[in-house]
Short mmCIF file of C-alpha atoms (C1' of nucleotides) in Angstrom, two decimals:
data_model
loop_
_atom_site.label_atom_id
_atom_site.label_comp_id
_atom_site.label_asym_id
_atom_site.label_seq_id
_atom_site.Cartn_x
_atom_site.Cartn_y
_atom_site.Cartn_z
CA MET L 1358 -10.54 13.41 -4.42
CA GLN L 1359 -13.55 14.54 -6.13
CA ILE L 1360 -12.04 17.29 -7.76
CA TYR L 1361 -9.13 15.13 -8.66
CA TYR L 1362 -11.49 12.26 -10.58
CA ALA L 1363 -13.27 15.36 -12.20
CA LEU L 1364 -10.20 16.98 -13.98
CA LYS L 1365 -8.82 13.62 -15.00
CA GLU L 1366 -12.07 12.80 -16.07
CA ARG L 1367 -11.96 16.38 -18.76
CA ILE L 1368 -8.56 15.49 -19.35
CA GLU L 1369 -8.97 12.33 -20.30
CA SER L 1370 -12.03 12.88 -22.67
CA GLY L 1371 -10.35 16.03 -24.57
CA ALA L 1372 -12.22 18.77 -22.63
CA TYR L 1373 -8.85 20.15 -21.92
CA PRO L 1374 -6.83 21.13 -25.10
CA VAL L 1375 -3.41 19.24 -24.67
CA GLY L 1376 -0.20 21.19 -24.62
CA GLN L 1377 -2.26 24.01 -23.30
CA LEU L 1378 -2.89 25.39 -19.92
CA LEU L 1379 -5.62 24.35 -17.62
CA PRO L 1380 -8.17 27.08 -15.46
CA SER L 1381 -6.09 28.78 -12.69
CA GLU L 1382 -6.74 27.76 -9.35
CA ASN L 1383 -8.06 30.75 -8.67
CA THR L 1384 -10.73 29.76 -11.11
CA LEU L 1385 -10.91 25.77 -10.39
CA LEU L 1386 -11.79 27.03 -7.00
CA GLU L 1387 -14.27 29.36 -7.95
CA GLU L 1388 -16.04 26.61 -10.02
CA PHE L 1389 -15.58 23.88 -7.56
CA GLY L 1390 -16.58 25.90 -4.51
CA CYS L 1391 -13.99 25.21 -2.35
CA SER L 1392 -10.39 26.74 -0.65
CA ARG L 1393 -7.63 27.05 -3.07
CA ASN L 1394 -5.87 24.15 -0.68
CA THR L 1395 -8.02 21.90 -1.62
CA VAL L 1396 -7.73 22.44 -5.31
CA ARG L 1397 -3.75 22.52 -5.26
CA ARG L 1398 -4.07 18.68 -3.39
CA ALA L 1399 -6.04 17.68 -6.47
CA VAL L 1400 -3.73 19.15 -9.44
CA ALA L 1401 -0.96 17.23 -6.72
CA GLY L 1402 -2.29 14.13 -8.07
CA LEU L 1403 -2.41 14.94 -10.87
CA VAL L 1404 1.25 15.74 -11.51
CA ARG L 1405 2.19 12.73 -9.62
CA ASP L 1406 0.42 10.86 -11.68
CA GLY L 1407 1.68 12.34 -15.19
CA TYR L 1408 -1.49 14.08 -16.42
CA VAL L 1409 -0.57 17.63 -15.61
CA GLN L 1410 2.47 19.95 -15.36
CA THR L 1411 2.78 23.16 -13.33
CA ARG L 1412 4.92 25.71 -13.33
CA GLN L 1413 5.21 29.31 -11.01
CA GLY L 1414 4.23 32.42 -12.50
CA TRP L 1415 2.84 30.32 -15.77
CA GLY L 1416 0.15 27.75 -14.73
CA VAL L 1417 -1.15 24.18 -15.30
CA CYS L 1418 -0.54 22.26 -18.59
CA ASN L 1419 -2.02 19.86 -19.79
CA ILE L 1420 0.61 16.57 -20.85
CA TYR L 1421 -1.78 13.83 -21.29
CA GLN L 1422 -1.32 11.33 -23.81
CA PRO L 1423 -3.03 8.59 -24.53
CA ILE L 1424 -1.03 6.06 -26.10
CA GLU L 1425 -1.51 2.76 -26.23
CA ALA L 1426 0.01 1.65 -22.95
CA SER L 1427 -0.70 4.22 -20.76
CA ALA L 1428 -4.15 3.46 -20.17
CA TYR L 1429 -2.38 1.47 -17.16
CA THR L 1430 -2.68 3.48 -13.89
CA MET L 1431 0.70 4.67 -12.94
CA GLY L 1432 2.51 3.39 -10.48
CA THR L 1433 1.72 -0.01 -10.45
CA ILE L 1434 2.75 -3.38 -11.75
CA GLU L 1435 -0.01 -4.47 -14.79
CA SER L 1436 -0.37 -7.72 -12.62
CA PHE L 1437 -2.00 -10.87 -13.36
CA ALA L 1438 -5.14 -10.37 -11.65
CA GLU L 1439 -4.95 -6.37 -13.69
CA THR L 1440 -4.05 -8.16 -17.09
CA THR L 1441 -6.64 -10.50 -16.58
CA ARG L 1442 -9.30 -8.74 -15.80
CA ARG L 1443 -8.51 -6.31 -18.61
CA THR L 1444 -8.26 -8.51 -21.32
CA GLY L 1445 -11.00 -11.01 -19.87
CA GLN L 1446 -8.77 -13.53 -20.02
CA ASP L 1447 -9.04 -17.10 -17.77
CA SER L 1448 -6.68 -17.30 -14.74
CA ALA L 1449 -6.02 -19.24 -12.00
CA THR L 1450 -3.80 -19.51 -8.76
CA GLN L 1451 -2.01 -23.16 -7.74
CA VAL L 1452 -0.33 -23.66 -4.45
CA ALA L 1453 3.13 -25.84 -5.39
CA LEU L 1454 3.97 -25.51 -1.72
CA PHE L 1455 2.43 -24.91 1.59
CA THR L 1456 4.64 -25.37 4.32
CA ALA L 1457 5.76 -23.44 7.94
CA CYS L 1458 8.97 -22.34 8.70
CA ALA L 1459 11.12 -20.22 10.80
CA ALA L 1460 13.36 -17.27 9.59
CA ASP L 1461 17.12 -18.13 10.20
CA ASP L 1462 19.96 -15.63 9.97
CA ASP L 1463 20.46 -15.90 6.01
CA LEU L 1464 16.74 -15.85 5.56
CA ALA L 1465 16.15 -12.59 8.09
CA ARG L 1466 18.56 -10.73 6.29
CA ARG L 1467 17.26 -11.23 2.73
CA THR L 1468 13.73 -10.87 3.75
CA GLY L 1469 13.81 -8.68 6.46
CA PHE L 1470 12.09 -10.58 9.46
CA ALA L 1471 13.74 -10.39 12.57
CA PRO L 1472 15.80 -13.83 12.72
CA GLY L 1473 13.19 -16.30 14.27
CA THR L 1474 10.16 -14.92 13.61
CA GLU L 1475 7.70 -17.84 12.69
CA LEU L 1476 6.48 -17.69 8.94
CA PHE L 1477 4.37 -19.64 6.37
CA TYR L 1478 6.78 -19.99 3.19
CA LEU L 1479 4.20 -20.81 0.03
CA GLN L 1480 5.10 -21.36 -3.59
CA ARG L 1481 2.00 -20.59 -6.10
CA ILE L 1482 2.00 -20.40 -10.00
CA HIS L 1483 -0.27 -18.31 -11.77
CA THR L 1484 -1.82 -19.00 -14.62
CA ILE L 1485 -3.38 -16.80 -17.42
CA ASP L 1486 -5.68 -18.85 -20.55
CA GLY L 1487 -4.07 -21.78 -18.98
CA ILE L 1488 -0.30 -20.88 -19.21
CA PRO L 1489 1.83 -20.66 -16.31
CA ARG L 1490 3.01 -16.80 -16.03
CA ILE L 1491 4.25 -16.08 -12.96
CA LEU L 1492 5.86 -17.81 -9.55
CA ASN L 1493 5.81 -16.26 -6.31
CA HIS L 1494 7.62 -17.40 -3.41
CA SER L 1495 6.42 -15.91 -0.36
CA TYR L 1496 6.83 -15.36 3.16
CA PHE L 1497 3.94 -14.94 5.43
CA ARG L 1498 4.60 -13.99 9.45
CA ARG L 1499 2.42 -16.97 11.03
CA ASP L 1500 1.01 -14.75 13.82
CA CYS L 1501 -0.44 -12.43 11.85
CA MET L 1502 -2.83 -14.91 9.95
CA PRO L 1503 -3.45 -18.17 12.46
CA GLY L 1504 -6.22 -19.46 9.97
CA LEU L 1505 -4.31 -19.84 7.08
CA THR L 1506 -4.81 -23.12 5.02
CA LYS L 1507 -3.72 -24.16 1.57
CA GLU L 1508 -7.41 -23.61 0.10
CA ILE L 1509 -7.08 -20.04 1.19
CA ALA L 1510 -4.35 -19.68 -0.56
CA GLU L 1511 -5.61 -21.18 -3.83
CA GLY L 1512 -8.06 -18.30 -3.65
CA SER L 1513 -6.81 -15.16 -2.26
CA ILE L 1514 -5.04 -14.55 0.54
CA TYR L 1515 -5.60 -10.81 0.23
CA ARG L 1516 -9.17 -10.93 0.59
CA TYR L 1517 -9.11 -13.46 3.54
CA LEU L 1518 -6.60 -11.02 5.61
CA GLU L 1519 -8.73 -7.91 4.66
CA GLN L 1520 -12.48 -9.24 4.95
CA GLU L 1521 -12.11 -11.97 7.51
CA LEU L 1522 -9.04 -10.85 9.54
CA HIS L 1523 -9.94 -7.45 9.31
CA MET L 1524 -6.23 -6.65 8.53
CA SER L 1525 -5.33 -3.47 5.92
CA ILE L 1526 -2.37 -3.10 3.98
CA VAL L 1527 -0.93 -0.08 3.98
CA THR L 1528 2.81 0.01 2.38
CA SER L 1529 4.79 -1.80 0.19
CA LYS L 1530 7.81 -1.65 -0.44
CA ARG L 1531 8.68 -3.43 -4.27
CA THR L 1532 12.16 -3.45 -6.07
CA ILE L 1533 12.60 -4.90 -9.90
CA THR L 1534 15.18 -6.64 -11.65
CA VAL L 1535 15.73 -9.00 -13.92
CA GLU L 1536 16.87 -12.45 -13.00
CA ARG L 1537 18.40 -15.84 -15.01
CA ALA L 1538 15.70 -18.15 -14.62
CA ASP L 1539 16.23 -21.01 -12.16
CA ALA L 1540 15.38 -24.76 -12.48
CA LEU L 1541 11.97 -24.13 -10.42
CA ASP L 1542 11.14 -21.34 -13.09
CA ARG L 1543 11.99 -23.96 -15.96
CA ARG L 1544 9.92 -26.10 -14.34
CA PHE L 1545 6.50 -24.32 -13.47
CA LEU L 1546 6.67 -21.55 -16.02
CA THR L 1547 6.45 -21.80 -19.72
CA LEU L 1548 9.50 -19.88 -20.73
CA GLU L 1549 10.11 -21.11 -24.30
CA GLU L 1550 13.18 -19.01 -25.29
CA TYR L 1551 13.38 -16.80 -22.70
CA ASN L 1552 16.78 -17.42 -20.27
CA CYS L 1553 15.43 -14.46 -17.93
CA LEU L 1554 12.50 -13.28 -15.69
CA ALA L 1555 11.55 -9.81 -14.18
CA VAL L 1556 11.23 -10.06 -10.48
CA VAL L 1557 9.51 -7.87 -8.30
CA THR L 1558 10.50 -8.00 -4.46
CA SER L 1559 8.18 -6.61 -2.00
CA GLN L 1560 7.66 -6.15 1.62
CA THR L 1561 4.34 -4.99 2.66
CA TYR L 1562 3.50 -3.80 5.95
CA ASN L 1563 -0.02 -3.80 7.80
CA SER L 1564 -1.59 -0.58 9.26
CA ASP L 1565 0.18 -1.83 12.34
CA GLY L 1566 3.37 -0.95 11.05
CA ILE L 1567 4.86 -4.28 10.90
CA LEU L 1568 6.50 -6.36 8.13
CA PHE L 1569 4.47 -9.35 7.30
CA GLU L 1570 4.83 -10.22 3.89
CA TYR L 1571 7.56 -10.60 2.18
CA THR L 1572 7.12 -12.12 -1.49
CA GLN L 1573 9.26 -12.46 -4.87
CA SER L 1574 7.18 -12.57 -7.90
CA ARG L 1575 8.95 -14.27 -10.67
CA HIS L 1576 6.95 -12.92 -14.11
CA HIS L 1577 7.53 -14.36 -17.37
CA PRO L 1578 9.04 -11.53 -19.58
CA SER L 1579 6.19 -11.24 -22.04
CA ILE L 1580 3.65 -10.28 -19.50
CA PHE L 1581 5.92 -7.82 -17.64
CA ARG L 1582 5.17 -4.33 -17.17
CA PHE L 1583 5.44 -1.25 -15.24
CA GLN L 1584 4.53 2.20 -15.20
CA ASP L 1585 5.95 5.21 -13.12
CA ASN L 1586 5.83 9.13 -13.20
CA ALA L 1587 8.81 10.79 -12.10
CA VAL L 1588 9.03 14.62 -10.96
CA ARG L 1589 11.46 17.19 -10.58
CA THR L 1590 10.81 18.25 -7.39
CA PRO L 1591 10.66 22.30 -7.80
CA ALA L 1592 13.86 23.87 -7.40
CA GLY L 1593 15.75 24.77 -4.41
CA HIS L 1594 14.79 21.96 -3.10
CA ALA L 1595 17.76 19.86 -1.51
CA ASP L 1596 17.29 16.73 -3.84
CA ALA L 1597 16.46 18.33 -6.94
CA ARG L 1598 18.50 16.57 -9.03
CA LYS L 1599 17.67 12.75 -7.67
CA ARG L 1600 14.58 12.15 -8.30
CA ILE L 1601 14.40 12.12 -12.19
CA ALA L 1602 17.45 10.39 -12.71
CA ASN L 1603 16.11 8.47 -15.18
CA HIS L 1604 18.43 9.12 -17.52
CA THR L 1605 20.76 6.65 -17.81
CA GLU L 1606 23.59 9.15 -18.11
CA LEU L 1607 25.00 12.62 -16.64
CA MET D 740 11.97 20.59 3.22
CA GLN D 741 14.19 20.85 5.77
CA ILE D 742 11.76 19.41 8.50
CA TYR D 743 11.34 16.31 5.83
CA TYR D 744 15.49 15.86 5.82
CA ALA D 745 15.82 16.76 9.61
CA LEU D 746 13.51 13.68 10.33
CA LYS D 747 14.86 11.53 7.94
CA GLU D 748 18.12 12.17 9.44
CA ARG D 749 16.76 11.00 12.52
CA ILE D 750 15.13 7.57 11.02
CA GLU D 751 18.14 6.80 9.50
CA SER D 752 20.49 7.39 12.01
CA GLY D 753 17.87 5.15 14.35
CA ALA D 754 17.83 8.27 16.73
CA TYR D 755 13.52 6.87 16.64
CA PRO D 756 13.14 3.37 17.26
CA VAL D 757 11.86 1.22 14.36
CA GLY D 758 8.37 0.20 14.45
CA GLN D 759 7.33 2.85 17.09
CA LEU D 760 5.49 6.10 16.34
CA LEU D 761 7.21 9.56 16.03
CA PRO D 762 6.46 12.22 18.31
CA SER D 763 3.12 13.33 17.08
CA GLU D 764 2.54 16.07 14.90
CA ASN D 765 1.59 18.76 17.78
CA THR D 766 5.24 18.06 19.32
CA LEU D 767 6.58 18.15 16.03
CA LEU D 768 5.35 21.47 14.96
CA GLU D 769 6.55 23.30 18.45
CA GLU D 770 9.74 21.73 18.20
CA PHE D 771 10.43 22.51 14.30
CA GLY D 772 8.35 25.76 14.73
CA CYS D 773 6.25 25.79 12.40
CA SER D 774 2.45 25.14 11.43
CA ARG D 775 0.74 21.84 11.68
CA ASN D 776 0.77 22.07 7.41
CA THR D 777 4.23 22.35 7.43
CA VAL D 778 4.76 19.19 9.14
CA ARG D 779 2.41 17.19 7.99
CA ARG D 780 4.04 17.88 4.15
CA ALA D 781 6.78 17.02 5.74
CA VAL D 782 5.26 13.52 7.20
CA ALA D 783 3.71 12.98 3.68
CA GLY D 784 6.67 13.07 1.95
CA LEU D 785 8.34 10.63 4.47
CA VAL D 786 5.18 8.17 3.82
CA ARG D 787 5.76 8.68 0.02
CA ASP D 788 9.83 7.48 0.09
CA GLY D 789 8.63 4.45 2.65
CA TYR D 790 10.29 6.03 5.86
CA VAL D 791 7.16 6.01 7.96
CA GLN D 792 3.23 4.66 8.09
CA THR D 793 0.53 7.16 9.54
CA ARG D 794 -2.66 6.02 10.56
CA GLN D 795 -5.72 8.15 12.12
CA GLY D 796 -6.15 8.34 15.69
CA TRP D 797 -2.87 6.42 16.11
CA GLY D 798 -0.06 8.42 14.98
CA VAL D 799 3.15 8.25 12.43
CA CYS D 800 5.08 4.67 12.78
CA ASN D 801 8.43 4.29 11.87
CA ILE D 802 8.81 1.70 9.02
CA TYR D 803 12.50 2.03 8.52
CA GLN D 804 14.33 -0.99 7.46
CA PRO D 805 18.01 -0.58 6.37
CA ILE D 806 18.58 -3.41 4.46
CA GLU D 807 21.31 -3.64 2.19
CA ALA D 808 19.49 -2.78 -1.00
CA SER D 809 17.71 -0.11 -0.14
CA ALA D 810 20.38 2.50 0.41
CA TYR D 811 19.31 3.29 -3.16
CA THR D 812 16.82 6.73 -3.48
CA MET D 813 12.99 5.46 -4.05
CA GLY D 814 10.90 5.82 -7.25
CA THR D 815 14.50 6.28 -9.20
CA ILE D 816 16.35 3.99 -11.07
CA GLU D 817 19.87 2.99 -9.90
CA SER D 818 20.79 4.26 -13.02
CA PHE D 819 24.48 4.16 -15.31
CA ALA D 820 25.28 7.52 -13.61
CA GLU D 821 24.25 6.93 -10.03
CA THR D 822 25.77 3.32 -9.89
CA THR D 823 29.14 4.24 -10.66
CA ARG D 824 29.18 7.40 -8.89
CA ARG D 825 28.09 5.21 -5.54
CA THR D 826 30.90 2.61 -6.36
CA GLY D 827 33.16 4.51 -7.25
CA GLN D 828 33.87 2.93 -10.77
CA ASP D 829 34.87 4.50 -13.89
CA SER D 830 32.15 5.40 -16.76
CA ALA D 831 32.40 6.82 -20.37
CA THR D 832 29.62 7.25 -22.84
CA GLN D 833 30.09 6.48 -26.54
CA VAL D 834 28.10 8.00 -29.71
CA ALA D 835 27.13 4.99 -31.99
CA LEU D 836 24.95 7.03 -34.58
CA PHE D 837 24.12 10.77 -34.63
CA THR D 838 21.56 11.25 -37.20
CA ALA D 839 18.58 13.49 -38.13
CA CYS D 840 15.19 12.56 -39.22
CA ALA D 841 11.40 13.17 -39.11
CA ALA D 842 8.98 11.25 -37.50
CA ASP D 843 6.80 9.07 -39.72
CA ASP D 844 3.25 7.69 -38.95
CA ASP D 845 4.57 4.45 -37.32
CA LEU D 846 7.44 6.34 -35.14
CA ALA D 847 4.89 8.70 -34.10
CA ARG D 848 3.01 6.24 -32.58
CA ARG D 849 5.49 4.56 -30.92
CA THR D 850 6.71 7.68 -29.36
CA GLY D 851 4.17 10.31 -29.15
CA PHE D 852 5.49 12.77 -31.16
CA ALA D 853 3.73 14.50 -33.80
CA PRO D 854 3.96 12.85 -37.03
CA GLY D 855 6.35 15.13 -39.10
CA THR D 856 8.58 16.36 -36.10
CA GLU D 857 11.78 17.02 -37.08
CA LEU D 858 14.17 14.99 -34.90
CA PHE D 859 17.60 13.98 -33.76
CA TYR D 860 18.03 9.94 -33.60
CA LEU D 861 20.90 8.51 -31.32
CA GLN D 862 22.18 5.41 -29.93
CA ARG D 863 24.39 5.43 -27.14
CA ILE D 864 26.05 3.41 -25.26
CA HIS D 865 27.17 3.05 -21.66
CA THR D 866 30.05 1.73 -20.41
CA ILE D 867 31.21 0.84 -16.69
CA ASP D 868 34.62 -0.21 -16.29
CA GLY D 869 35.05 -0.87 -19.79
CA ILE D 870 32.32 -2.62 -20.04
CA PRO D 871 29.26 -1.94 -21.92
CA ARG D 872 26.01 -1.90 -19.59
CA ILE D 873 23.49 0.33 -20.94
CA LEU D 874 22.18 0.80 -25.39
CA ASN D 875 19.93 4.22 -25.28
CA HIS D 876 18.05 4.84 -28.83
CA SER D 877 17.08 8.33 -28.22
CA TYR D 878 15.25 10.68 -30.33
CA PHE D 879 15.27 14.50 -29.66
CA ARG D 880 12.92 17.13 -30.81
CA ARG D 881 15.47 19.02 -32.78
CA ASP D 882 13.87 22.81 -32.09
CA CYS D 883 14.35 22.09 -28.94
CA MET D 884 18.20 21.97 -29.17
CA PRO D 885 19.59 23.38 -32.51
CA GLY D 886 23.28 23.32 -31.43
CA LEU D 887 23.18 19.77 -30.58
CA THR D 888 26.66 17.58 -31.58
CA LYS D 889 27.73 14.60 -32.09
CA GLU D 890 30.87 15.71 -29.03
CA ILE D 891 28.18 17.23 -26.82
CA ALA D 892 26.13 13.95 -26.81
CA GLU D 893 29.71 12.32 -25.86
CA GLY D 894 29.35 14.30 -22.72
CA SER D 895 26.03 15.20 -20.83
CA ILE D 896 23.10 16.20 -23.24
CA TYR D 897 21.35 17.29 -19.83
CA ARG D 898 23.81 19.48 -19.22
CA TYR D 899 24.05 21.16 -22.17
CA LEU D 900 19.82 21.42 -22.26
CA GLU D 901 20.15 22.90 -18.82
CA GLN D 902 23.22 24.81 -18.72
CA GLU D 903 23.68 26.37 -21.81
CA LEU D 904 20.01 26.00 -23.61
CA HIS D 905 18.65 26.90 -19.59
CA MET D 906 15.62 24.40 -20.33
CA SER D 907 14.43 22.72 -17.21
CA ILE D 908 13.15 19.05 -17.44
CA VAL D 909 10.18 18.64 -15.19
CA THR D 910 8.15 15.11 -15.83
CA SER D 911 9.47 11.73 -16.88
CA LYS D 912 6.87 8.92 -17.70
CA ARG D 913 8.67 5.89 -18.08
CA THR D 914 7.50 1.93 -18.61
CA ILE D 915 9.46 -1.07 -17.95
CA THR D 916 9.54 -4.22 -19.58
CA VAL D 917 11.55 -6.96 -20.20
CA GLU D 918 12.37 -8.15 -23.86
CA ARG D 919 14.74 -10.17 -25.94
CA ALA D 920 18.18 -8.88 -27.11
CA ASP D 921 18.22 -8.27 -30.54
CA ALA D 922 21.54 -8.25 -33.05
CA LEU D 923 22.06 -4.47 -32.01
CA ASP D 924 22.16 -4.95 -28.04
CA ARG D 925 24.18 -8.42 -28.66
CA ARG D 926 26.96 -6.05 -30.89
CA PHE D 927 27.53 -3.39 -28.61
CA LEU D 928 26.66 -5.28 -25.16
CA THR D 929 28.37 -8.13 -23.70
CA LEU D 930 25.59 -10.11 -22.99
CA GLU D 931 27.12 -13.01 -22.32
CA GLU D 932 24.53 -15.70 -21.31
CA TYR D 933 21.71 -13.59 -20.77
CA ASN D 934 19.20 -13.40 -23.94
CA CYS D 935 17.37 -10.87 -22.24
CA LEU D 936 17.74 -6.66 -21.30
CA ALA D 937 15.71 -4.69 -18.94
CA VAL D 938 14.42 -1.68 -20.86
CA VAL D 939 13.24 1.73 -19.80
CA THR D 940 11.33 3.74 -22.26
CA SER D 941 10.81 7.14 -21.42
CA GLN D 942 9.18 10.30 -22.41
CA THR D 943 10.44 13.57 -21.05
CA TYR D 944 8.96 16.96 -20.70
CA ASN D 945 10.18 20.33 -20.39
CA SER D 946 8.91 22.89 -18.94
CA ASP D 947 6.86 24.65 -21.21
CA GLY D 948 4.90 20.98 -21.51
CA ILE D 949 6.16 20.05 -24.68
CA LEU D 950 7.47 15.97 -25.20
CA PHE D 951 11.32 16.73 -26.14
CA GLU D 952 12.73 13.37 -25.51
CA TYR D 953 11.90 9.81 -26.33
CA THR D 954 14.54 7.24 -25.17
CA GLN D 955 14.54 3.79 -25.09
CA SER D 956 17.37 2.68 -22.55
CA ARG D 957 18.04 -0.91 -22.99
CA HIS D 958 20.02 -2.20 -19.92
CA HIS D 959 22.02 -5.04 -19.33
CA PRO D 960 20.22 -7.38 -16.25
CA SER D 961 23.30 -7.37 -13.96
CA ILE D 962 23.37 -3.67 -13.18
CA PHE D 963 19.29 -3.12 -13.42
CA ARG D 964 17.46 -2.14 -10.29
CA PHE D 965 14.32 -0.36 -9.64
CA GLN D 966 12.87 1.17 -6.39
CA ASP D 967 9.66 2.09 -5.89
CA ASN D 968 7.48 2.59 -3.14
CA ALA D 969 2.85 1.62 -3.17
CA VAL D 970 0.84 3.70 -0.44
CA ARG D 971 -2.83 2.50 0.08
CA THR D 972 -4.64 5.44 -0.35
CA PRO D 973 -7.06 6.10 2.86
CA ALA D 974 -10.22 4.30 2.59
CA GLY D 975 -12.95 6.13 0.97
CA HIS D 976 -11.29 7.23 -1.76
CA ALA D 977 -12.87 6.41 -5.11
CA ASP D 978 -9.33 4.30 -6.02
CA ALA D 979 -8.51 2.80 -2.76
CA ARG D 980 -7.83 -0.70 -4.20
CA LYS D 981 -5.48 0.31 -7.44
CA ARG D 982 -3.20 1.55 -5.57
CA ILE D 983 -1.16 -1.01 -4.17
CA ALA D 984 -1.98 -3.76 -6.64
CA ASN D 985 1.51 -5.29 -6.42
CA HIS D 986 0.05 -8.77 -5.40
CA THR D 987 0.25 -10.63 -8.51
CA GLU D 988 -2.98 -12.64 -7.37
CA LEU D 989 -6.65 -11.02 -6.41
"C1'" DG K 208 -20.26 -0.19 26.58
"C1'" DC K 209 -19.35 4.70 27.23
"C1'" DC K 210 -16.90 8.74 27.34
"C1'" DG K 211 -13.02 11.85 26.66
"C1'" DA K 212 -8.21 12.79 25.75
"C1'" DT K 213 -5.08 11.51 22.09
"C1'" DT K 214 -3.81 11.57 17.25
"C1'" DT K 215 -4.17 11.93 12.30
"C1'" DG K 216 -7.45 13.57 8.02
"C1'" DT K 217 -9.80 17.33 6.24
"C1'" DC K 218 -10.97 22.03 5.03
"C1'" DC K 219 -11.09 27.04 5.37
"C1'" DG K 220 -9.47 31.65 4.45
"C1'" DT K 221 -5.64 34.42 4.44
"C1'" DA K 222 -1.49 36.53 3.78
"C1'" DT K 223 3.53 36.43 1.40
"C1'" DG K 224 7.25 35.44 -1.52
"C1'" DT K 225 8.58 34.37 -6.53
"C1'" DA K 226 8.24 33.74 -11.40
"C1'" DT K 227 5.96 34.91 -15.81
"C1'" DC K 228 4.01 37.67 -18.74
"C1'" DC X 306 6.36 48.10 -13.68
"C1'" DG X 307 1.90 45.70 -12.95
"C1'" DA X 308 -1.20 41.64 -13.49
"C1'" DT X 309 -1.52 37.22 -12.87
"C1'" DA X 310 0.24 32.54 -11.78
"C1'" DC X 311 1.79 29.37 -8.68
"C1'" DA X 312 4.64 28.22 -3.89
"C1'" DT X 313 4.81 28.42 0.78
"C1'" DA X 314 3.18 29.18 4.91
"C1'" DC X 315 0.17 30.12 9.24
"C1'" DG X 316 -3.91 29.56 12.78
"C1'" DG X 317 -8.13 27.72 13.24
"C1'" DA X 318 -11.77 24.62 12.97
"C1'" DC X 319 -14.36 20.32 13.06
"C1'" DA X 320 -14.35 15.11 11.53
"C1'" DA X 321 -12.86 10.74 12.26
"C1'" DA X 322 -10.03 6.74 14.38
"C1'" DT X 323 -7.94 4.95 17.98
"C1'" DC X 324 -7.31 4.09 22.57
"C1'" DG X 325 -7.36 4.00 28.16
"C1'" DG X 326 -10.08 4.15 31.83
#
DNA sequence: GCCGATTTGTCCGTATGTATC
DNA sequence: CGATACATACGGACAAATCGG
């Protein structure tokens, strides 16, 4: 990770010319005093994050482009918290509903919880500079967070889970869609002329590998932005074609 | 990749119980007759794609969940082509505009091309079962594809690039947003009651590391879906927190 | 509460294959 | 054709986390 950050820093600061090759792996391993394996893992991270591109027999090419919007971290949503932190705006969370329930068959199918699982169901609204921007529908496994209260939910549930319960979050599966605004969206969010929202559905697993959260985040379109980087698997790998199917054609 | 696919196949077919540990790396390397490093790379791929989760001192945990929607490939857009191929629907591409232009300062800033770069500008509409679903605004570097014609664009530009020009596509940077429909969207797409679209903006690089395409794909909300998987970087790494910022809170 | 076996995380040095120029 | 570059693989070593006795 140190090498990854060192190289990333250099690329962002323009130490390596854009569109040209970085020093070869052999040069880098000498400079950093490590094995080739370690250099390669650092470079693989830069490829994943869209900073460089490698080609066998050629080298590692710098494709960094500091366009306005690409200051965000790859593969993450420019979320409520990040936006406000970046712009220094004011933010708050309000809990509209806090109840306990159990997963019936329909809910189980939608969320991925086993039928009968005891859950908390929360509706929360995030506001930024006083304007409601995100409406969250969340289901949490009750047995993973026995002491959860409305007061905690007003603050940060994740801080509670990690710092109080020492739970660690590991994996989150997300799906992004666009949906028509429903009555609840209109009631809580200031949608103005929009009649749709960006909807992020996520299933989150803790370090024991159990699904403990299902959340649907309904974002005001004007503040929603998601960045991603797709890399073609090298030729010869069986799924070479699938990983760059972002072009809506074939 | 063979090991990756073998394990993936087993997981999908239920050969390993969900929520439990896979055989240890030492067991797997004996079975597959390879080194530990190779097994680990296969497992890393499964982690990236949300099939398993690893924990030091514990093992590799199967978190596969075949809920309806998760049949799509991770990290890719369920695009026009994929949707139609999967559902067996009828699809077609129509070129509404095919012109040459050069990047002025404003276009250069938006697209990432150097000012003055000579480009093709295309507007294309993808229809599925006769219904227009996606409107593409594309800019291509003219010097990368000198023989491009409207006829080729009616078919597959990528097939032309790869099979005729032997160009290979490597990296694509994407941003997903939701935007209000404009006059062009309304003219070409059947938006019905929707007044927004899912917009995927992508910059694509060829194997020489040069940006050769900038495309804005404007998707009908009802057919848009994007899947992703976020993995927490192990503790101790400097960016541990940033990679799982999908929860719209803090 | 400590110890030891097990398991993943990290790293090294070396070797060979393959694409590029 | 050869030098150089990245791609892949092996085998070994030690660290760190987990878990049971």
